[in-house]
C-alpha cells in the first residue's frame, strides 16, 4: 500500500495546517481511550465541512487506502486507533448545530458536536439529550453514533440508538445517503438502527437528527452503603423485582470507592465494601410515590447507611464520584484495563464472586464499577506496565472475565463496542454463520473494506493494525481533562 | 401454500426456490396476500413460547406465535408488552408484528417493537439459519435485523401497579384528544389533574370503558373494513400536511403526533401520489396486495445492499 499519491490529492483539498503528515503532528492521533494501543497513520486531515469529508472518503475509496473517522478519541475499545499507513479524518471542527427545533424536540447536528453541548443548546427550553456517557463533556455525537454509546441513565431511556431519528451519512465508497425521518416511527427496515453501532465500518455520519426529551421535573438520588458487594448486588435484584424502573442503578466496590475518594472526594460512607446509587426521576408526584416504595426496598436490603441527595449540588457530588471512577483508578495503579461486559441481572452475584476468585488466582487487583440495573459490568484490572509480563497477565484475566460473561449468557460488550480490543472474542459469542453474515454486510457497505479496517472482526493476516503498546494514563486524563466510562 | 412445522422444513421451503411471501395470522392483508407468481409461506405451524424468564423480563418465542398467547402468559406474571402490539385480538403473530414494524399507542412512552427485540434467529434467503443480537438487556452492537422468518423475542419491561385513566376534553368538536397515564396509583389523581388543568378540562375514563377504548385503538376497529388502512410516520408539525389529504378519510394520530393512521376509501395509487407530493412515506396494512409501501422511500441505496446480503436470490417478496 502506497498512500502517497492519495496524500498528493488530499493536498489539493486541505490547506497547510489541516493536512498533517509529519511524525510530530501525527503523534497525538496515534492512540485513543484504549491507551495500550498505538499506530501511526500516514496522514491526518482536519475536515471543516461535510463536503471535505465526502471528498476525502471518495479519494480513499479510489486509492484503496483505509481511513478512520475520529472525534475526540475517547473510545475505550480502540475504535478510533488509526490503521497503519491509513488516513485519519478528524471531525472535531464539524461542530454545527444545523437545526434546533424545540417544538418538534429535535436537534440536527454535525458529528463533531460534543454530547453535552446538545443538552446545553436546548436547556433554555427545558429539553436535553438523554444518553450520558461519562465522557459526555468531551466525546462527540459522531463517535456516540458509531459505537451506540450508553451511560448511567440509559437504563431508563435506552442507548444512543434509541435517540437517533435520522442520519445523513457518506458510505465508504463515497455514496451519500439519507436514512430515517424526523418521526420516532418509520416504514421499512430500520436502517438508522443498522448504522448506529456499526463502529465506523459502514461510513461516516455527516448530520445526525437527535431526539430531545423534556428534562425530568424531579430527581431523587439515593446512596446506600453495604458491608458486602453481594448485598449491594442483591439490593439491585430487589429494586428491579419491586417493579420500579429508576433512571439509573449503579454500584461501586471498595477499591473503586477508594479511587474516587482519592481523586474527587465525593465523601461516600466510611468503611463501605460497596455503594449503590439509585436515582428516581420524573414527575414530582410519581417520584414521591416511587421513593416511598424504594425506601422500603433499600431498608430491607441490609444497607448500613442510606443518604438522600439534599440538593442539586449534593446530587452532582454523588455522581462525580461515580463518573470519575475509571480515571480515578489511575491514583491506585499506574496502568489499568477497563473491561466492559454484560451478564443477565440474575447472575450478577455469581459473576462478582467469580471475578473475585479470578482476581485472587491471578494476584491482580480488580476494582468493580457497574451499571447494575442492566447487568453491564466494568471491572478495572490494575497492573504496572513496567513489570515484565504484567500487561499480558492483565489481558489474560480480562479475557477470562469476558469468557465468563459469554458463558453466563451475556455479551462481550455493553457500551464500549468491540473495536480493536475485543475483535478476537466475536467468534466466541457468535457462530460461524452469524459472523459470516455480518462480514458480508460489511462488504456490501464497504466493498474495499477501507472504513475502520481491522476493527470488530477478528484480524486477518494482513489487515490488523500493528499496535504497539504504551503504558500509563492518557496525557489528557492525567491532567483531569478527560475521563473514561 | 407452504406450511412448515419445523425449522428444517422452513429451510427446505426457502431452498426449494420460487418467490415466497411469509404470512402469520393474516391480520394485515395488504402485506400478507401474495401477488401473482408468489407462493404464500404460512408460518402459523412454527408457534410456541420456547423460554420465559420473568426475573429477566425476557422471553423467546417462534415467529408464528400469536401475540395474544404471549400476552396471556406475561399477564400471569404481572408483565406485559408495553408497545401495545396492534391487531393482537384479531390474531396477529409476533413475526408479523416485527416484519411490519408496527406498534400501538404505548410506543410513545416505552418505545416501539424494535426497541424490545434483543435478538433474532432467522432463516435468510439462502435457507441458512443465522442469529443476530444478544440475550441480555444491553446489546452487542449489531445490525437490527428486521426481515425475520423465525424470531427470538425478548421483552424488557416492568409493570407498575397501573391504574390508567383517560381524559377526553371536547375541543371544537372535530377532534378528540386521548391521554393515557400509568404509574403508581397514589400519584395518578394529582398527575391527571395537572393534565386537565393544562388542557382546560376533560373527563376521566376508567375501568371497562378505558380498556375498551385502547383495545379499539390497537385493533383498528374504527377503520372501515373495505377501506385501505395506512401507517404514516409524521411529526406534530407535519399533521397539517396530512390533513390536506382526501377529505372523506378517517385519521387517527398516535404516539403524540408521530404516527398517522389513515383509513380511506381512495385507491392505494391515489394515496401514494398524495403522500409523495407532501414528502411522506406510508405502509399499507389493509387493502389490496402489491402496494405495501406508499409515498417516498429513503435510504434505498442501503436497503438494496442489505437485501443483497440477506436475500441475494430475491426469494422473499414484499407482497
Tab-separated table of N, CA and C in Angstrom, chain A residues 101 103-105 147-148 155-156 159 161-162 171 173 175 177-180 182-191 193-194 197 199 217 240 243-245 283-286 289-290 293 342-347 373-374 376 409-418 426 429-430 433-434 437-438 440-441 444-447 456, chain B residues 53 55-57 100-103 107-109 112 114-115 122 124 126 129-147 156 158-161 181-187 190-191 194 231-238 255 258-259 281-283 293 298-306 309-310:
chain	number	residue	atom	x	y	z
A	101	UNK	N	-35.036	22.385	16.670
A	101	UNK	CA	-36.470	22.649	16.627
A	101	UNK	C	-37.053	22.206	17.955
A	103	UNK	N	-39.967	22.798	19.332
A	103	UNK	CA	-41.345	22.313	19.424
A	103	UNK	C	-41.441	20.873	18.918
A	104	UNK	N	-40.641	20.546	17.903
A	104	UNK	CA	-40.604	19.149	17.434
A	104	UNK	C	-39.655	18.312	18.291
A	105	UNK	N	-38.930	18.985	19.160
A	105	UNK	CA	-37.977	18.329	20.053
A	105	UNK	C	-36.913	17.540	19.308
A	147	UNK	N	-20.569	3.994	17.961
A	147	UNK	CA	-20.451	2.932	18.964
A	147	UNK	C	-21.713	2.712	19.783
A	148	UNK	N	-22.804	3.322	19.389
A	148	UNK	CA	-24.062	3.185	20.125
A	148	UNK	C	-23.807	3.355	21.621
A	155	UNK	N	-30.389	3.087	31.324
A	155	UNK	CA	-31.258	2.051	31.891
A	155	UNK	C	-32.715	2.382	31.595
A	156	UNK	N	-33.082	3.631	31.787
A	156	UNK	CA	-34.479	4.022	31.603
A	156	UNK	C	-34.762	4.499	30.185
A	159	UNK	N	-30.101	3.385	24.788
A	159	UNK	CA	-28.784	3.816	24.341
A	159	UNK	C	-28.924	4.856	23.217
A	161	UNK	N	-28.813	4.569	20.125
A	161	UNK	CA	-29.681	4.093	19.047
A	161	UNK	C	-31.143	4.489	19.243
A	162	UNK	N	-31.571	4.567	20.487
A	162	UNK	CA	-32.958	4.914	20.766
A	162	UNK	C	-33.219	6.417	20.631
A	171	UNK	N	-21.210	6.759	2.705
A	171	UNK	CA	-20.799	5.357	2.761
A	171	UNK	C	-19.327	5.268	2.330
A	173	UNK	N	-17.807	4.024	0.015
A	173	UNK	CA	-17.462	4.203	-1.394
A	173	UNK	C	-17.867	5.582	-1.902
A	175	UNK	N	-20.774	7.205	-1.593
A	175	UNK	CA	-22.197	7.480	-1.819
A	175	UNK	C	-22.799	8.138	-0.575
A	177	UNK	N	-26.007	9.028	1.670
A	177	UNK	CA	-27.366	8.504	1.867
A	177	UNK	C	-28.076	9.261	2.979
A	178	UNK	N	-29.393	9.243	2.897
A	178	UNK	CA	-30.249	9.845	3.921
A	178	UNK	C	-31.093	8.712	4.506
A	179	UNK	N	-31.005	8.485	5.804
A	179	UNK	CA	-31.735	7.378	6.436
A	179	UNK	C	-32.687	7.919	7.496
A	180	UNK	N	-33.848	7.264	7.641
A	180	UNK	CA	-34.788	7.645	8.686
A	180	UNK	C	-35.534	8.923	8.378
A	182	UNK	N	-37.833	12.407	10.683
A	182	UNK	CA	-37.878	13.091	11.973
A	182	UNK	C	-38.897	12.482	12.927
A	183	UNK	N	-39.653	11.503	12.447
A	183	UNK	CA	-40.635	10.831	13.299
A	183	UNK	C	-39.962	9.720	14.100
A	184	UNK	N	-40.509	9.377	15.255
A	184	UNK	CA	-39.954	8.245	16.008
A	184	UNK	C	-40.350	6.916	15.358
A	185	UNK	N	-41.363	6.957	14.472
A	185	UNK	CA	-41.774	5.744	13.774
A	185	UNK	C	-41.212	5.757	12.353
A	186	UNK	N	-41.171	4.589	11.734
A	186	UNK	CA	-40.644	4.512	10.380
A	186	UNK	C	-41.409	3.519	9.541
A	187	UNK	N	-41.003	3.402	8.290
A	187	UNK	CA	-41.571	2.424	7.361
A	187	UNK	C	-40.400	1.650	6.774
A	188	UNK	N	-40.527	0.322	6.705
A	188	UNK	CA	-39.451	-0.482	6.123
A	188	UNK	C	-38.385	-0.805	7.150
A	189	UNK	N	-37.299	-1.440	6.687
A	189	UNK	CA	-36.242	-1.849	7.616
A	189	UNK	C	-35.666	-0.644	8.358
A	190	UNK	N	-35.227	-0.874	9.570
A	190	UNK	CA	-34.698	0.187	10.417
A	190	UNK	C	-33.236	0.454	10.041
A	191	UNK	N	-33.038	1.270	9.033
A	191	UNK	CA	-31.687	1.492	8.511
A	191	UNK	C	-30.861	2.376	9.435
A	193	UNK	N	-31.057	2.167	12.666
A	193	UNK	CA	-30.613	1.197	13.668
A	193	UNK	C	-29.455	0.343	13.157
A	194	UNK	N	-29.432	0.124	11.862
A	194	UNK	CA	-28.342	-0.649	11.255
A	194	UNK	C	-27.028	0.134	11.321
A	197	UNK	N	-24.011	2.072	15.830
A	197	UNK	CA	-23.323	0.934	16.434
A	197	UNK	C	-22.506	0.135	15.435
A	199	UNK	N	-19.702	0.920	14.343
A	199	UNK	CA	-18.293	1.105	14.708
A	199	UNK	C	-17.435	1.678	13.583
A	217	UNK	N	-38.625	16.557	35.812
A	217	UNK	CA	-39.026	17.631	36.727
A	217	UNK	C	-38.333	17.460	38.074
A	240	UNK	N	-35.377	-4.057	41.147
A	240	UNK	CA	-35.979	-4.404	39.860
A	240	UNK	C	-37.268	-5.213	40.070
A	243	UNK	N	-40.726	-3.652	40.743
A	243	UNK	CA	-41.490	-3.024	39.670
A	243	UNK	C	-41.042	-1.603	39.379
A	244	UNK	N	-40.102	-1.087	40.138
A	244	UNK	CA	-39.612	0.265	39.882
A	244	UNK	C	-38.673	0.246	38.680
A	245	UNK	N	-38.706	1.303	37.880
A	245	UNK	CA	-37.720	1.447	36.815
A	245	UNK	C	-37.023	2.791	37.012
A	283	UNK	N	-42.016	13.026	36.954
A	283	UNK	CA	-42.959	13.976	37.532
A	283	UNK	C	-42.866	13.900	39.054
A	284	UNK	N	-43.022	15.058	39.704
A	284	UNK	CA	-42.819	15.140	41.145
A	284	UNK	C	-43.686	14.146	41.925
A	285	UNK	N	-44.967	14.064	41.572
A	285	UNK	CA	-45.884	13.184	42.336
A	285	UNK	C	-45.451	11.730	42.195
A	286	UNK	N	-45.079	11.373	40.978
A	286	UNK	CA	-44.682	9.993	40.700
A	286	UNK	C	-43.398	9.640	41.460
A	289	UNK	N	-44.020	9.019	45.145
A	289	UNK	CA	-44.600	7.698	45.409
A	289	UNK	C	-43.574	6.585	45.208
A	290	UNK	N	-42.768	6.743	44.157
A	290	UNK	CA	-41.748	5.723	43.894
A	290	UNK	C	-40.737	5.683	45.041
A	293	UNK	N	-41.744	3.564	47.922
A	293	UNK	CA	-41.542	2.141	47.651
A	293	UNK	C	-40.048	1.790	47.729
A	342	UNK	N	-21.398	-7.841	29.794
A	342	UNK	CA	-22.772	-7.863	30.301
A	342	UNK	C	-23.145	-9.276	30.724
A	343	UNK	N	-23.850	-9.373	31.849
A	343	UNK	CA	-24.417	-10.656	32.263
A	343	UNK	C	-25.896	-10.455	32.580
A	344	UNK	N	-26.695	-11.514	32.503
A	344	UNK	CA	-28.081	-11.375	32.931
A	344	UNK	C	-28.107	-10.894	34.388
A	345	UNK	N	-29.030	-10.003	34.705
A	345	UNK	CA	-29.041	-9.431	36.065
A	345	UNK	C	-29.117	-10.489	37.152
A	346	UNK	N	-29.813	-11.593	36.841
A	346	UNK	CA	-29.977	-12.630	37.860
A	346	UNK	C	-28.665	-13.371	38.142
A	347	UNK	N	-27.653	-13.195	37.295
A	347	UNK	CA	-26.375	-13.880	37.501
A	347	UNK	C	-25.292	-12.925	38.035
A	373	UNK	N	-28.227	-1.954	37.007
A	373	UNK	CA	-29.618	-2.142	36.576
A	373	UNK	C	-29.743	-2.949	35.305
A	374	UNK	N	-28.758	-2.877	34.430
A	374	UNK	CA	-28.847	-3.679	33.219
A	374	UNK	C	-27.729	-4.706	33.094
A	376	UNK	N	-24.521	-4.502	33.247
A	376	UNK	CA	-23.338	-4.092	32.489
A	376	UNK	C	-22.170	-3.843	33.453
A	409	UNK	N	-24.367	-16.339	29.434
A	409	UNK	CA	-25.455	-15.906	28.555
A	409	UNK	C	-25.481	-14.406	28.338
A	410	UNK	N	-24.338	-13.763	28.538
A	410	UNK	CA	-24.281	-12.312	28.387
A	410	UNK	C	-23.640	-11.876	27.089
A	411	UNK	N	-22.963	-10.734	27.137
A	411	UNK	CA	-22.400	-10.137	25.932
A	411	UNK	C	-20.972	-9.664	26.187
A	412	UNK	N	-20.174	-9.606	25.105
A	412	UNK	CA	-18.779	-9.191	25.229
A	412	UNK	C	-18.632	-7.676	25.319
A	413	UNK	N	-19.725	-6.960	25.099
A	413	UNK	CA	-19.686	-5.513	25.306
A	413	UNK	C	-21.080	-4.981	25.595
A	414	UNK	N	-21.126	-4.001	26.476
A	414	UNK	CA	-22.405	-3.367	26.772
A	414	UNK	C	-22.506	-2.026	26.082
A	415	UNK	N	-21.389	-1.295	26.071
A	415	UNK	CA	-21.460	0.055	25.524
A	415	UNK	C	-20.155	0.568	24.919
A	416	UNK	N	-19.051	-0.121	25.129
A	416	UNK	CA	-17.790	0.378	24.587
A	416	UNK	C	-17.526	-0.116	23.170
A	417	UNK	N	-18.186	-1.168	22.787
A	417	UNK	CA	-18.006	-1.701	21.452
A	417	UNK	C	-16.935	-2.779	21.393
A	418	UNK	N	-16.858	-3.405	20.243
A	418	UNK	CA	-15.878	-4.474	20.028
A	418	UNK	C	-14.524	-3.856	19.676
A	426	UNK	N	-15.367	-11.970	19.176
A	426	UNK	CA	-16.622	-12.002	18.409
A	426	UNK	C	-17.022	-13.428	18.023
A	429	UNK	N	-18.729	-15.442	20.777
A	429	UNK	CA	-20.110	-15.131	21.127
A	429	UNK	C	-21.077	-15.560	20.029
A	430	UNK	N	-20.594	-15.507	18.796
A	430	UNK	CA	-21.460	-15.839	17.660
A	430	UNK	C	-20.939	-17.053	16.903
A	433	UNK	N	-21.644	-18.937	11.006
A	433	UNK	CA	-22.583	-18.415	10.008
A	433	UNK	C	-23.004	-16.986	10.351
A	434	UNK	N	-23.125	-16.701	11.650
A	434	UNK	CA	-23.551	-15.366	12.085
A	434	UNK	C	-22.473	-14.329	11.762
A	437	UNK	N	-22.275	-13.679	8.099
A	437	UNK	CA	-23.330	-12.775	7.615
A	437	UNK	C	-22.955	-11.318	7.908
A	438	UNK	N	-22.432	-11.079	9.119
A	438	UNK	CA	-22.009	-9.720	9.471
A	438	UNK	C	-20.911	-9.244	8.524
A	440	UNK	N	-20.401	-10.255	5.448
A	440	UNK	CA	-20.976	-9.972	4.127
A	440	UNK	C	-21.641	-8.597	4.108
A	441	UNK	N	-22.289	-8.279	5.218
A	441	UNK	CA	-22.940	-6.978	5.334
A	441	UNK	C	-21.886	-5.872	5.278
A	444	UNK	N	-20.797	-5.500	1.750
A	444	UNK	CA	-21.806	-4.863	0.905
A	444	UNK	C	-21.789	-3.347	1.113
A	445	UNK	N	-21.531	-2.920	2.342
A	445	UNK	CA	-21.493	-1.486	2.633
A	445	UNK	C	-20.150	-0.892	2.222
A	446	UNK	N	-19.114	-1.696	2.271
A	446	UNK	CA	-17.751	-1.185	2.053
A	446	UNK	C	-16.959	-2.220	1.263
A	447	UNK	N	-17.162	-2.235	-0.072
A	447	UNK	CA	-16.584	-3.300	-0.907
A	447	UNK	C	-15.066	-3.435	-0.757
A	456	UNK	N	-13.558	-4.700	14.945
A	456	UNK	CA	-14.738	-5.551	15.153
A	456	UNK	C	-14.570	-7.002	14.716
B	53	UNK	N	-38.427	-16.099	31.035
B	53	UNK	CA	-37.685	-15.868	32.260
B	53	UNK	C	-38.188	-14.576	32.907
B	55	UNK	N	-37.886	-13.175	35.741
B	55	UNK	CA	-36.929	-12.389	36.509
B	55	UNK	C	-36.062	-11.502	35.629
B	56	UNK	N	-35.803	-11.961	34.398
B	56	UNK	CA	-35.002	-11.172	33.462
B	56	UNK	C	-35.871	-10.337	32.533
B	57	UNK	N	-37.186	-10.481	32.648
B	57	UNK	CA	-38.127	-9.789	31.767
B	57	UNK	C	-37.866	-10.148	30.297
B	100	UNK	N	-43.583	-6.232	9.983
B	100	UNK	CA	-44.245	-4.997	9.552
B	100	UNK	C	-43.702	-3.795	10.314
B	101	UNK	N	-43.157	-4.040	11.499
B	101	UNK	CA	-42.628	-2.937	12.310
B	101	UNK	C	-43.717	-2.008	12.802
B	102	UNK	N	-44.769	-2.585	13.361
B	102	UNK	CA	-45.882	-1.751	13.825
B	102	UNK	C	-46.027	-1.823	15.349
B	103	UNK	N	-46.324	-0.676	15.924
B	103	UNK	CA	-46.506	-0.566	17.370
B	103	UNK	C	-47.760	0.252	17.647
B	107	UNK	N	-46.113	2.937	22.448
B	107	UNK	CA	-44.757	3.168	21.938
B	107	UNK	C	-44.277	4.585	22.279
B	108	UNK	N	-45.240	5.503	22.505
B	108	UNK	CA	-44.842	6.874	22.811
B	108	UNK	C	-44.001	6.910	24.086
B	109	UNK	N	-44.463	6.229	25.106
B	109	UNK	CA	-43.787	6.283	26.397
B	109	UNK	C	-42.658	5.249	26.521
B	112	UNK	N	-40.909	1.505	20.578
B	112	UNK	CA	-41.634	0.654	19.641
B	112	UNK	C	-41.139	-0.780	19.647
B	114	UNK	N	-39.278	-2.477	17.776
B	114	UNK	CA	-37.859	-2.667	17.522
B	114	UNK	C	-37.022	-2.522	18.793
B	115	UNK	N	-37.473	-1.672	19.693
B	115	UNK	CA	-36.711	-1.436	20.917
B	115	UNK	C	-36.805	-2.594	21.911
B	122	UNK	N	-33.059	-16.375	12.531
B	122	UNK	CA	-33.907	-16.354	11.337
B	122	UNK	C	-33.342	-17.223	10.228
B	124	UNK	N	-32.421	-17.013	6.426
B	124	UNK	CA	-32.218	-15.992	5.396
B	124	UNK	C	-32.627	-16.524	4.022
B	126	UNK	N	-30.997	-17.641	1.700
B	126	UNK	CA	-30.276	-18.829	1.234
B	126	UNK	C	-30.754	-20.091	1.932
B	129	UNK	N	-29.783	-20.722	8.698
B	129	UNK	CA	-30.239	-20.183	9.974
B	129	UNK	C	-29.125	-19.296	10.538
B	130	UNK	N	-29.457	-18.054	10.812
B	130	UNK	CA	-28.458	-17.135	11.365
B	130	UNK	C	-29.044	-16.416	12.577
B	131	UNK	N	-28.129	-15.949	13.421
B	131	UNK	CA	-28.548	-15.276	14.647
B	131	UNK	C	-27.932	-13.889	14.711
B	132	UNK	N	-28.701	-12.950	15.153
B	132	UNK	CA	-28.183	-11.599	15.356
B	132	UNK	C	-28.685	-11.046	16.662
B	133	UNK	N	-27.834	-10.300	17.349
B	133	UNK	CA	-28.264	-9.689	18.603
B	133	UNK	C	-27.700	-10.416	19.793
B	134	UNK	N	-28.233	-10.156	20.973
B	134	UNK	CA	-27.739	-10.763	22.194
B	134	UNK	C	-28.901	-11.343	22.979
B	135	UNK	N	-28.651	-11.628	24.230
B	135	UNK	CA	-29.717	-12.204	25.049
B	135	UNK	C	-29.917	-11.405	26.316
B	136	UNK	N	-29.138	-10.381	26.484
B	136	UNK	CA	-29.247	-9.595	27.703
B	136	UNK	C	-29.735	-8.198	27.364
B	137	UNK	N	-30.069	-7.459	28.392
B	137	UNK	CA	-30.723	-6.182	28.169
B	137	UNK	C	-29.847	-5.219	27.375
B	138	UNK	N	-28.586	-5.151	27.761
B	138	UNK	CA	-27.680	-4.300	26.999
B	138	UNK	C	-27.123	-5.124	25.849
B	139	UNK	N	-27.052	-4.527	24.701
B	139	UNK	CA	-26.761	-5.281	23.495
B	139	UNK	C	-25.358	-5.173	22.983
B	140	UNK	N	-24.931	-6.211	22.348
B	140	UNK	CA	-23.776	-6.097	21.487
B	140	UNK	C	-24.224	-5.229	20.316
B	141	UNK	N	-23.354	-4.378	19.862
B	141	UNK	CA	-23.730	-3.508	18.761
B	141	UNK	C	-23.820	-4.334	17.501
B	142	UNK	N	-24.978	-4.467	17.015
B	142	UNK	CA	-25.169	-5.335	15.863
B	142	UNK	C	-26.335	-4.803	15.055
B	143	UNK	N	-26.358	-5.174	13.830
B	143	UNK	CA	-27.448	-4.742	12.979
B	143	UNK	C	-28.790	-5.148	13.574
B	144	UNK	N	-29.757	-4.269	13.522
B	144	UNK	CA	-31.106	-4.637	13.910
B	144	UNK	C	-31.717	-5.360	12.724
B	145	UNK	N	-31.983	-6.605	12.915
B	145	UNK	CA	-32.418	-7.419	11.791
B	145	UNK	C	-33.931	-7.505	11.786
B	146	UNK	N	-34.521	-6.881	10.806
B	146	UNK	CA	-35.976	-6.820	10.829
B	146	UNK	C	-36.649	-7.807	9.901
B	147	UNK	N	-35.941	-8.207	8.863
B	147	UNK	CA	-36.611	-9.091	7.916
B	147	UNK	C	-36.575	-10.503	8.467
B	156	UNK	N	-38.326	-6.404	27.691
B	156	UNK	CA	-37.784	-5.799	28.886
B	156	UNK	C	-38.768	-4.761	29.364
B	158	UNK	N	-41.197	-3.542	33.061
B	158	UNK	CA	-41.753	-3.803	34.379
B	158	UNK	C	-43.120	-3.151	34.418
B	159	UNK	N	-44.075	-3.837	34.932
B	159	UNK	CA	-45.393	-3.236	35.028
B	159	UNK	C	-45.558	-2.692	36.436
B	160	UNK	N	-45.856	-1.437	36.522
B	160	UNK	CA	-46.174	-0.862	37.836
B	160	UNK	C	-47.634	-1.197	38.106
B	161	UNK	N	-48.087	-0.841	39.282
B	161	UNK	CA	-49.492	-1.076	39.590
B	161	UNK	C	-50.311	-0.079	38.785
B	181	UNK	N	-52.461	7.713	31.141
B	181	UNK	CA	-51.420	7.778	32.155
B	181	UNK	C	-51.315	6.435	32.848
B	182	UNK	N	-50.119	6.059	33.231
B	182	UNK	CA	-49.942	4.848	34.023
B	182	UNK	C	-48.890	5.120	35.068
B	183	UNK	N	-48.982	4.434	36.186
B	183	UNK	CA	-47.974	4.636	37.216
B	183	UNK	C	-48.511	4.215	38.557
B	184	UNK	N	-47.825	4.623	39.609
B	184	UNK	CA	-48.267	4.234	40.946
B	184	UNK	C	-49.611	4.896	41.254
B	185	UNK	N	-50.564	4.110	41.767
B	185	UNK	CA	-51.943	4.594	41.910
B	185	UNK	C	-52.064	5.874	42.735
B	186	UNK	N	-51.270	5.995	43.808
B	186	UNK	CA	-51.435	7.155	44.679
B	186	UNK	C	-51.026	8.460	43.999
B	187	UNK	N	-50.169	8.336	42.983
B	187	UNK	CA	-49.708	9.558	42.319
B	187	UNK	C	-50.614	9.958	41.155
B	190	UNK	N	-53.256	13.260	41.105
B	190	UNK	CA	-52.587	14.565	41.009
B	190	UNK	C	-52.001	14.776	39.617
B	191	UNK	N	-51.438	13.718	39.034
B	191	UNK	CA	-50.851	13.843	37.702
B	191	UNK	C	-51.946	14.120	36.666
B	194	UNK	N	-53.117	17.693	36.776
B	194	UNK	CA	-52.218	18.638	36.110
B	194	UNK	C	-52.481	18.679	34.607
B	231	UNK	N	-50.271	3.253	7.612
B	231	UNK	CA	-49.481	3.887	8.676
B	231	UNK	C	-48.552	4.916	8.034
B	232	UNK	N	-48.595	6.136	8.547
B	232	UNK	CA	-47.732	7.197	8.010
B	232	UNK	C	-46.958	7.859	9.155
B	233	UNK	N	-45.644	7.644	9.220
B	233	UNK	CA	-44.857	8.340	10.246
B	233	UNK	C	-44.862	9.842	9.971
B	234	UNK	N	-45.148	10.629	10.990
B	234	UNK	CA	-45.185	12.086	10.853
B	234	UNK	C	-44.533	12.720	12.079
B	235	UNK	N	-44.582	14.019	12.158
B	235	UNK	CA	-44.237	14.729	13.385
B	235	UNK	C	-45.400	15.682	13.630
B	236	UNK	N	-45.518	16.234	14.835
B	236	UNK	CA	-46.660	17.116	15.086
B	236	UNK	C	-46.808	18.213	14.019
B	237	UNK	N	-45.695	18.776	13.561
B	237	UNK	CA	-45.787	19.847	12.556
B	237	UNK	C	-46.287	19.349	11.204
B	238	UNK	N	-46.080	18.067	10.915
B	238	UNK	CA	-46.492	17.534	9.607
B	238	UNK	C	-47.956	17.137	9.559
B	255	UNK	N	-49.083	8.225	19.307
B	255	UNK	CA	-47.725	8.476	19.810
B	255	UNK	C	-47.389	9.965	19.763
B	258	UNK	N	-46.716	11.319	16.257
B	258	UNK	CA	-45.614	10.738	15.488
B	258	UNK	C	-46.063	9.715	14.450
B	259	UNK	N	-47.318	9.290	14.543
B	259	UNK	CA	-47.850	8.348	13.556
B	259	UNK	C	-49.254	8.776	13.168
B	281	UNK	N	-43.908	8.940	3.797
B	281	UNK	CA	-43.947	7.521	3.415
B	281	UNK	C	-45.088	6.833	4.150
B	282	UNK	N	-45.563	5.744	3.563
B	282	UNK	CA	-46.638	5.002	4.212
B	282	UNK	C	-46.450	3.503	4.085
B	283	UNK	N	-47.049	2.766	5.029
B	283	UNK	CA	-47.069	1.302	4.980
B	283	UNK	C	-48.529	0.886	5.031
B	293	UNK	N	-45.739	-0.470	0.254
B	293	UNK	CA	-45.175	0.826	0.653
B	293	UNK	C	-45.611	1.932	-0.292
B	298	UNK	N	-36.853	6.486	1.482
B	298	UNK	CA	-35.498	6.982	1.753
B	298	UNK	C	-34.573	5.789	2.001
B	299	UNK	N	-33.291	6.042	1.871
B	299	UNK	CA	-32.292	5.016	2.218
B	299	UNK	C	-32.270	3.830	1.289
B	300	UNK	N	-32.777	4.000	0.054
B	300	UNK	CA	-32.862	2.833	-0.837
B	300	UNK	C	-31.496	2.226	-1.151
B	301	UNK	N	-30.472	3.086	-1.221
B	301	UNK	CA	-29.131	2.574	-1.535
B	301	UNK	C	-28.682	1.580	-0.472
B	302	UNK	N	-28.976	1.883	0.785
B	302	UNK	CA	-28.575	0.991	1.870
B	302	UNK	C	-29.497	-0.229	1.920
B	303	UNK	N	-30.781	0.018	1.727
B	303	UNK	CA	-31.740	-1.088	1.757
B	303	UNK	C	-31.382	-2.137	0.698
B	304	UNK	N	-30.969	-1.660	-0.467
B	304	UNK	CA	-30.608	-2.580	-1.550
B	304	UNK	C	-29.392	-3.425	-1.150
B	305	UNK	N	-28.410	-2.770	-0.530
B	305	UNK	CA	-27.202	-3.513	-0.113
B	305	UNK	C	-27.540	-4.563	0.940
B	306	UNK	N	-28.440	-4.215	1.853
B	306	UNK	CA	-28.841	-5.157	2.914
B	306	UNK	C	-29.584	-6.343	2.295
B	309	UNK	N	-27.471	-8.984	0.745
B	309	UNK	CA	-26.778	-9.866	1.688
B	309	UNK	C	-27.731	-10.916	2.251
B	310	UNK	N	-28.915	-10.468	2.653
B	310	UNK	CA	-29.833	-11.393	3.318
B	310	UNK	C	-30.600	-12.275	2.339
